[in-house]
Amino acid sequence: MSMLLVAQANWEDERGHSSEKHCWMDRRLRINHIEELLMARVKEFWAKVNFYGGIRKRCLASEKRKSPVGS
């Protein structure tokens, strides 16, 4: 999260400040954008977890079928 704050501070330094209303609107839009980026990363992460988890389960199931009964 600290990287996001640094990026936000740098962005604000580059932009400067216009009027109070515009700053508030810009900040809200920026927060929405950051939230969208974070949610996209979270969805991507869980998609990978589910994908590789499914592969692992299939491999474990096939290993069980291959092992002789009673061992």
mmCIF file of C-alpha atoms in Angstrom:
data_model
loop_
_atom_site.group_PDB
_atom_site.id
_atom_site.type_symbol
_atom_site.label_atom_id
_atom_site.label_comp_id
_atom_site.label_asym_id
_atom_site.label_seq_id
_atom_site.Cartn_x
_atom_site.Cartn_y
_atom_site.Cartn_z
ATOM 1 C CA MET A 1 0.000 0.000 0.000
ATOM 2 C CA SER A 2 2.867 2.383 0.677
ATOM 3 C CA MET A 3 3.833 2.243 -3.003
ATOM 4 C CA LEU A 4 0.354 3.474 -3.870
ATOM 5 C CA LEU A 5 0.713 6.376 -1.462
ATOM 6 C CA VAL A 6 4.082 7.312 -2.967
ATOM 7 C CA ALA A 7 2.598 7.147 -6.472
ATOM 8 C CA GLN A 8 -0.328 9.269 -5.330
ATOM 9 C CA ALA A 9 1.992 11.863 -3.764
ATOM 10 C CA ASN A 10 4.099 12.018 -6.934
ATOM 11 C CA TRP A 11 0.987 12.388 -9.063
ATOM 12 C CA GLU A 12 -0.287 15.227 -6.867
ATOM 13 C CA ASP A 13 3.104 16.968 -7.048
ATOM 14 C CA GLU A 14 3.049 16.796 -10.844
ATOM 15 C CA ARG A 15 -0.543 17.993 -11.118
ATOM 16 C CA GLY A 16 -0.477 20.763 -8.567
ATOM 17 C CA HIS A 17 -3.738 21.928 -7.048
ATOM 18 C CA SER A 18 -6.571 23.590 -8.925
ATOM 19 C CA SER A 19 -9.736 24.392 -7.011
ATOM 20 C CA GLU A 20 -10.882 22.524 -3.898
ATOM 21 C CA LYS A 21 -13.841 20.950 -5.730
ATOM 22 C CA HIS A 22 -11.693 19.697 -8.596
ATOM 23 C CA CYS A 23 -9.121 18.289 -6.183
ATOM 24 C CA TRP A 24 -11.836 16.371 -4.371
ATOM 25 C CA MET A 25 -13.256 15.051 -7.654
ATOM 26 C CA ASP A 26 -9.790 14.109 -8.952
ATOM 27 C CA ARG A 27 -8.999 12.348 -5.685
ATOM 28 C CA ARG A 28 -12.271 10.385 -5.814
ATOM 29 C CA LEU A 29 -11.628 9.340 -9.426
ATOM 30 C CA ARG A 30 -8.078 8.337 -8.556
ATOM 31 C CA ILE A 31 -9.265 6.278 -5.578
ATOM 32 C CA ASN A 32 -11.849 4.550 -7.796
ATOM 33 C CA HIS A 33 -9.142 3.801 -10.355
ATOM 34 C CA ILE A 34 -6.816 2.362 -7.694
ATOM 35 C CA GLU A 35 -9.675 0.240 -6.317
ATOM 36 C CA GLU A 36 -10.383 -1.105 -9.808
ATOM 37 C CA LEU A 37 -6.715 -1.972 -10.335
ATOM 38 C CA LEU A 38 -6.491 -3.715 -6.963
ATOM 39 C CA MET A 39 -9.688 -5.685 -7.558
ATOM 40 C CA ALA A 40 -8.405 -6.762 -10.975
ATOM 41 C CA ARG A 41 -5.193 -8.024 -9.335
ATOM 42 C CA VAL A 42 -7.161 -9.851 -6.630
ATOM 43 C CA LYS A 43 -9.421 -11.523 -9.216
ATOM 44 C CA GLU A 44 -6.382 -12.528 -11.275
ATOM 45 C CA PHE A 45 -4.687 -13.959 -8.176
ATOM 46 C CA TRP A 46 -7.707 -16.057 -7.174
ATOM 47 C CA ALA A 47 -8.167 -17.267 -10.747
ATOM 48 C CA LYS A 48 -4.583 -18.586 -10.670
ATOM 49 C CA VAL A 49 -5.079 -20.136 -7.226
ATOM 50 C CA ASN A 50 -8.235 -21.926 -8.393
ATOM 51 C CA PHE A 51 -6.618 -23.005 -11.674
ATOM 52 C CA TYR A 52 -3.482 -24.461 -10.082
ATOM 53 C CA GLY A 53 -5.488 -25.866 -7.173
ATOM 54 C CA GLY A 54 -7.659 -27.735 -9.665
ATOM 55 C CA ILE A 55 -4.598 -29.161 -11.403
ATOM 56 C CA ARG A 56 -3.164 -30.243 -8.032
ATOM 57 C CA LYS A 57 -6.425 -31.973 -7.046
ATOM 58 C CA ARG A 58 -6.558 -33.844 -10.363
ATOM 59 C CA CYS A 59 -2.932 -34.960 -9.962
ATOM 60 C CA LEU A 60 -3.545 -36.172 -6.407
ATOM 61 C CA ALA A 61 -6.678 -38.025 -7.515
ATOM 62 C CA SER A 62 -4.808 -39.761 -10.346
ATOM 63 C CA GLU A 63 -1.968 -40.694 -7.937
ATOM 64 C CA LYS A 64 -4.522 -42.343 -5.624
ATOM 65 C CA ARG A 65 -5.979 -44.348 -8.505
ATOM 66 C CA LYS A 66 -2.507 -45.544 -9.544
ATOM 67 C CA SER A 67 -1.481 -46.736 -6.066
ATOM 68 C CA PRO A 68 -2.311 -50.381 -5.330
ATOM 69 C CA VAL A 69 -5.141 -51.073 -2.914
ATOM 70 C CA GLY A 70 -4.026 -51.871 0.628
ATOM 71 C CA SER A 71 -0.738 -49.922 0.601
#
